[in-house]
Amino acid sequence: MKQDIHPDYHTITVKMTDGSEFKTRSTWGKDGDTLHLDIDPKSHPAWTGGQQQLLDRGGRLSRFNKKFSGLIKDDKLATGNVPAAAKPKKDVKKAEEKKAKDAEKAKAKEAKKEKHAAKQAKEEKPAEPQADAKPEEAKTEA
């Protein structure tokens, strides 16, 4: 096994968002350093069921608000009073075309049902003797 290729594995202190601490071994930092967590199982919505709100400590949300603060009047992004996004309008033409296509399909299906019903009704009726047919007596003379 090669010497001095593995990272230094040492003891650090991890400080949770509620202030509690615990010691663990890690390759992060130096021996005795403290790792401060912004999000942990006690504050993350995945573990809390979404009941607790995340705190932004100068992270992504702050950068987003700073970058896009001029897009909305009265700087609503900075106050957090951002209105809900408007629902996109459906393409009326496509909706009408789909409705017409569905109506055509329904008509075709109904016509097919009627044709099938007429065919079955015709098969159920007994065949009527034709007028040109010769009487049976004439057939048995031979």
Short mmCIF file of C-alpha atoms in Angstrom, two decimals:
data_model
loop_
_atom_site.label_atom_id
_atom_site.label_comp_id
_atom_site.label_asym_id
_atom_site.label_seq_id
_atom_site.Cartn_x
_atom_site.Cartn_y
_atom_site.Cartn_z
CA MET A 1 0.00 0.00 0.00
CA LYS A 2 1.34 3.47 -0.91
CA GLN A 3 2.22 5.83 1.90
CA ASP A 4 0.85 9.40 2.28
CA ILE A 5 -1.85 9.15 -0.40
CA HIS A 6 -4.85 8.99 1.97
CA PRO A 7 -6.51 12.15 3.32
CA ASP A 8 -6.06 13.07 6.97
CA TYR A 9 -8.93 11.54 8.97
CA HIS A 10 -9.43 13.46 12.22
CA THR A 11 -11.99 14.53 14.85
CA ILE A 12 -14.19 17.60 14.23
CA THR A 13 -17.18 19.17 16.00
CA VAL A 14 -20.46 19.56 14.10
CA LYS A 15 -22.77 22.37 15.31
CA MET A 16 -26.45 21.91 14.39
CA THR A 17 -28.89 24.78 13.63
CA ASP A 18 -30.44 24.52 17.11
CA GLY A 19 -27.04 24.95 18.78
CA SER A 20 -26.44 21.34 19.76
CA GLU A 21 -23.03 19.89 18.97
CA PHE A 22 -21.52 16.47 18.43
CA LYS A 23 -18.10 15.13 17.60
CA THR A 24 -17.37 12.94 14.61
CA ARG A 25 -14.46 11.90 12.44
CA SER A 26 -14.05 13.47 9.00
CA THR A 27 -11.60 14.58 6.35
CA TRP A 28 -13.15 18.10 6.40
CA GLY A 29 -11.05 20.92 7.85
CA LYS A 30 -8.35 20.35 10.43
CA ASP A 31 -8.31 18.46 13.71
CA GLY A 32 -10.58 20.23 16.22
CA ASP A 33 -12.38 22.50 13.68
CA THR A 34 -16.13 23.21 14.02
CA LEU A 35 -18.51 22.67 11.11
CA HIS A 36 -21.59 24.96 11.35
CA LEU A 37 -24.63 23.52 9.55
CA ASP A 38 -27.19 25.79 7.85
CA ILE A 39 -29.59 22.93 7.22
CA ASP A 40 -29.87 19.71 9.19
CA PRO A 41 -32.50 17.02 9.89
CA LYS A 42 -34.08 19.21 12.58
CA SER A 43 -34.71 22.13 10.21
CA HIS A 44 -34.99 20.65 6.71
CA PRO A 45 -38.55 20.30 5.31
CA ALA A 46 -37.84 16.77 4.11
CA TRP A 47 -37.55 15.63 7.74
CA THR A 48 -39.87 18.14 9.43
CA GLY A 49 -42.79 17.69 7.04
CA GLY A 50 -42.51 21.25 5.72
CA GLN A 51 -43.67 22.81 8.99
CA GLN A 52 -40.49 24.76 9.66
CA GLN A 53 -39.22 27.45 7.30
CA LEU A 54 -35.65 27.49 6.09
CA LEU A 55 -33.43 30.34 7.21
CA ASP A 56 -31.41 32.05 4.52
CA ARG A 57 -28.03 33.12 5.80
CA GLY A 58 -26.77 35.05 2.80
CA GLY A 59 -27.15 32.11 0.46
CA ARG A 60 -29.06 31.39 -2.71
CA LEU A 61 -32.25 33.27 -1.84
CA SER A 62 -30.37 36.47 -1.02
CA ARG A 63 -28.37 36.25 -4.24
CA PHE A 64 -31.54 35.64 -6.24
CA ASN A 65 -33.32 38.62 -4.65
CA LYS A 66 -30.30 40.85 -5.27
CA LYS A 67 -29.98 39.77 -8.89
CA PHE A 68 -33.65 40.11 -9.84
CA SER A 69 -34.78 42.89 -7.49
CA GLY A 70 -35.30 45.40 -10.33
CA LEU A 71 -37.69 43.23 -12.35
CA ILE A 72 -40.79 43.79 -10.22
CA LYS A 73 -42.09 47.24 -9.33
CA ASP A 74 -41.72 48.43 -5.73
CA ASP A 75 -38.97 45.86 -5.18
CA LYS A 76 -41.40 43.19 -3.98
CA LEU A 77 -38.71 40.52 -4.14
CA ALA A 78 -36.72 42.13 -1.35
CA THR A 79 -39.77 42.23 0.95
CA GLY A 80 -40.77 38.67 0.12
CA ASN A 81 -44.23 39.76 -1.05
CA VAL A 82 -43.90 38.24 -4.48
CA PRO A 83 -47.28 37.55 -6.13
CA ALA A 84 -48.00 34.04 -7.32
CA ALA A 85 -47.05 33.41 -10.93
CA ALA A 86 -49.90 33.84 -13.38
CA LYS A 87 -51.22 30.65 -14.86
CA PRO A 88 -50.33 30.35 -18.54
CA LYS A 89 -53.22 30.86 -20.94
CA LYS A 90 -54.09 27.83 -22.98
CA ASP A 91 -53.77 28.08 -26.69
CA VAL A 92 -57.37 28.68 -27.73
CA LYS A 93 -56.85 27.50 -31.30
CA LYS A 94 -55.37 24.18 -30.19
CA ALA A 95 -58.18 23.69 -27.69
CA GLU A 96 -60.81 24.31 -30.38
CA GLU A 97 -59.08 21.93 -32.79
CA LYS A 98 -58.95 19.23 -30.14
CA LYS A 99 -62.62 19.75 -29.32
CA ALA A 100 -63.58 19.48 -33.02
CA LYS A 101 -61.43 16.36 -33.44
CA ASP A 102 -63.05 14.76 -30.39
CA ALA A 103 -66.52 15.58 -31.77
CA GLU A 104 -65.61 13.95 -35.11
CA LYS A 105 -64.38 10.84 -33.31
CA ALA A 106 -67.61 10.65 -31.31
CA LYS A 107 -69.71 10.97 -34.50
CA ALA A 108 -67.70 8.27 -36.26
CA LYS A 109 -68.05 5.98 -33.26
CA GLU A 110 -71.82 6.57 -33.12
CA ALA A 111 -72.16 5.88 -36.89
CA LYS A 112 -70.18 2.66 -36.47
CA LYS A 113 -72.49 1.57 -33.63
CA GLU A 114 -75.59 2.31 -35.74
CA LYS A 115 -74.16 0.40 -38.72
CA HIS A 116 -73.38 -2.58 -36.49
CA ALA A 117 -76.86 -2.49 -34.93
CA ALA A 118 -78.49 -2.37 -38.39
CA LYS A 119 -76.37 -5.31 -39.53
CA GLN A 120 -77.39 -7.37 -36.51
CA ALA A 121 -81.06 -6.48 -36.98
CA LYS A 122 -80.87 -7.58 -40.62
CA GLU A 123 -79.28 -10.91 -39.63
CA GLU A 124 -82.00 -11.58 -37.03
CA LYS A 125 -84.91 -11.15 -39.50
CA PRO A 126 -85.96 -14.40 -41.26
CA ALA A 127 -85.31 -14.35 -44.98
CA GLU A 128 -88.47 -13.54 -46.99
CA PRO A 129 -89.11 -15.65 -50.12
CA GLN A 130 -88.30 -13.84 -53.29
CA ALA A 131 -91.04 -13.17 -55.83
CA ASP A 132 -89.11 -14.62 -58.82
CA ALA A 133 -88.43 -17.92 -57.08
CA LYS A 134 -90.22 -20.93 -58.49
CA PRO A 135 -92.61 -22.77 -56.21
CA GLU A 136 -91.21 -25.86 -54.53
CA GLU A 137 -93.61 -28.08 -56.43
CA ALA A 138 -91.91 -27.15 -59.70
CA LYS A 139 -88.54 -28.08 -58.26
CA THR A 140 -89.57 -31.61 -57.25
CA GLU A 141 -91.04 -32.70 -60.64
CA ALA A 142 -87.93 -34.45 -61.74
#
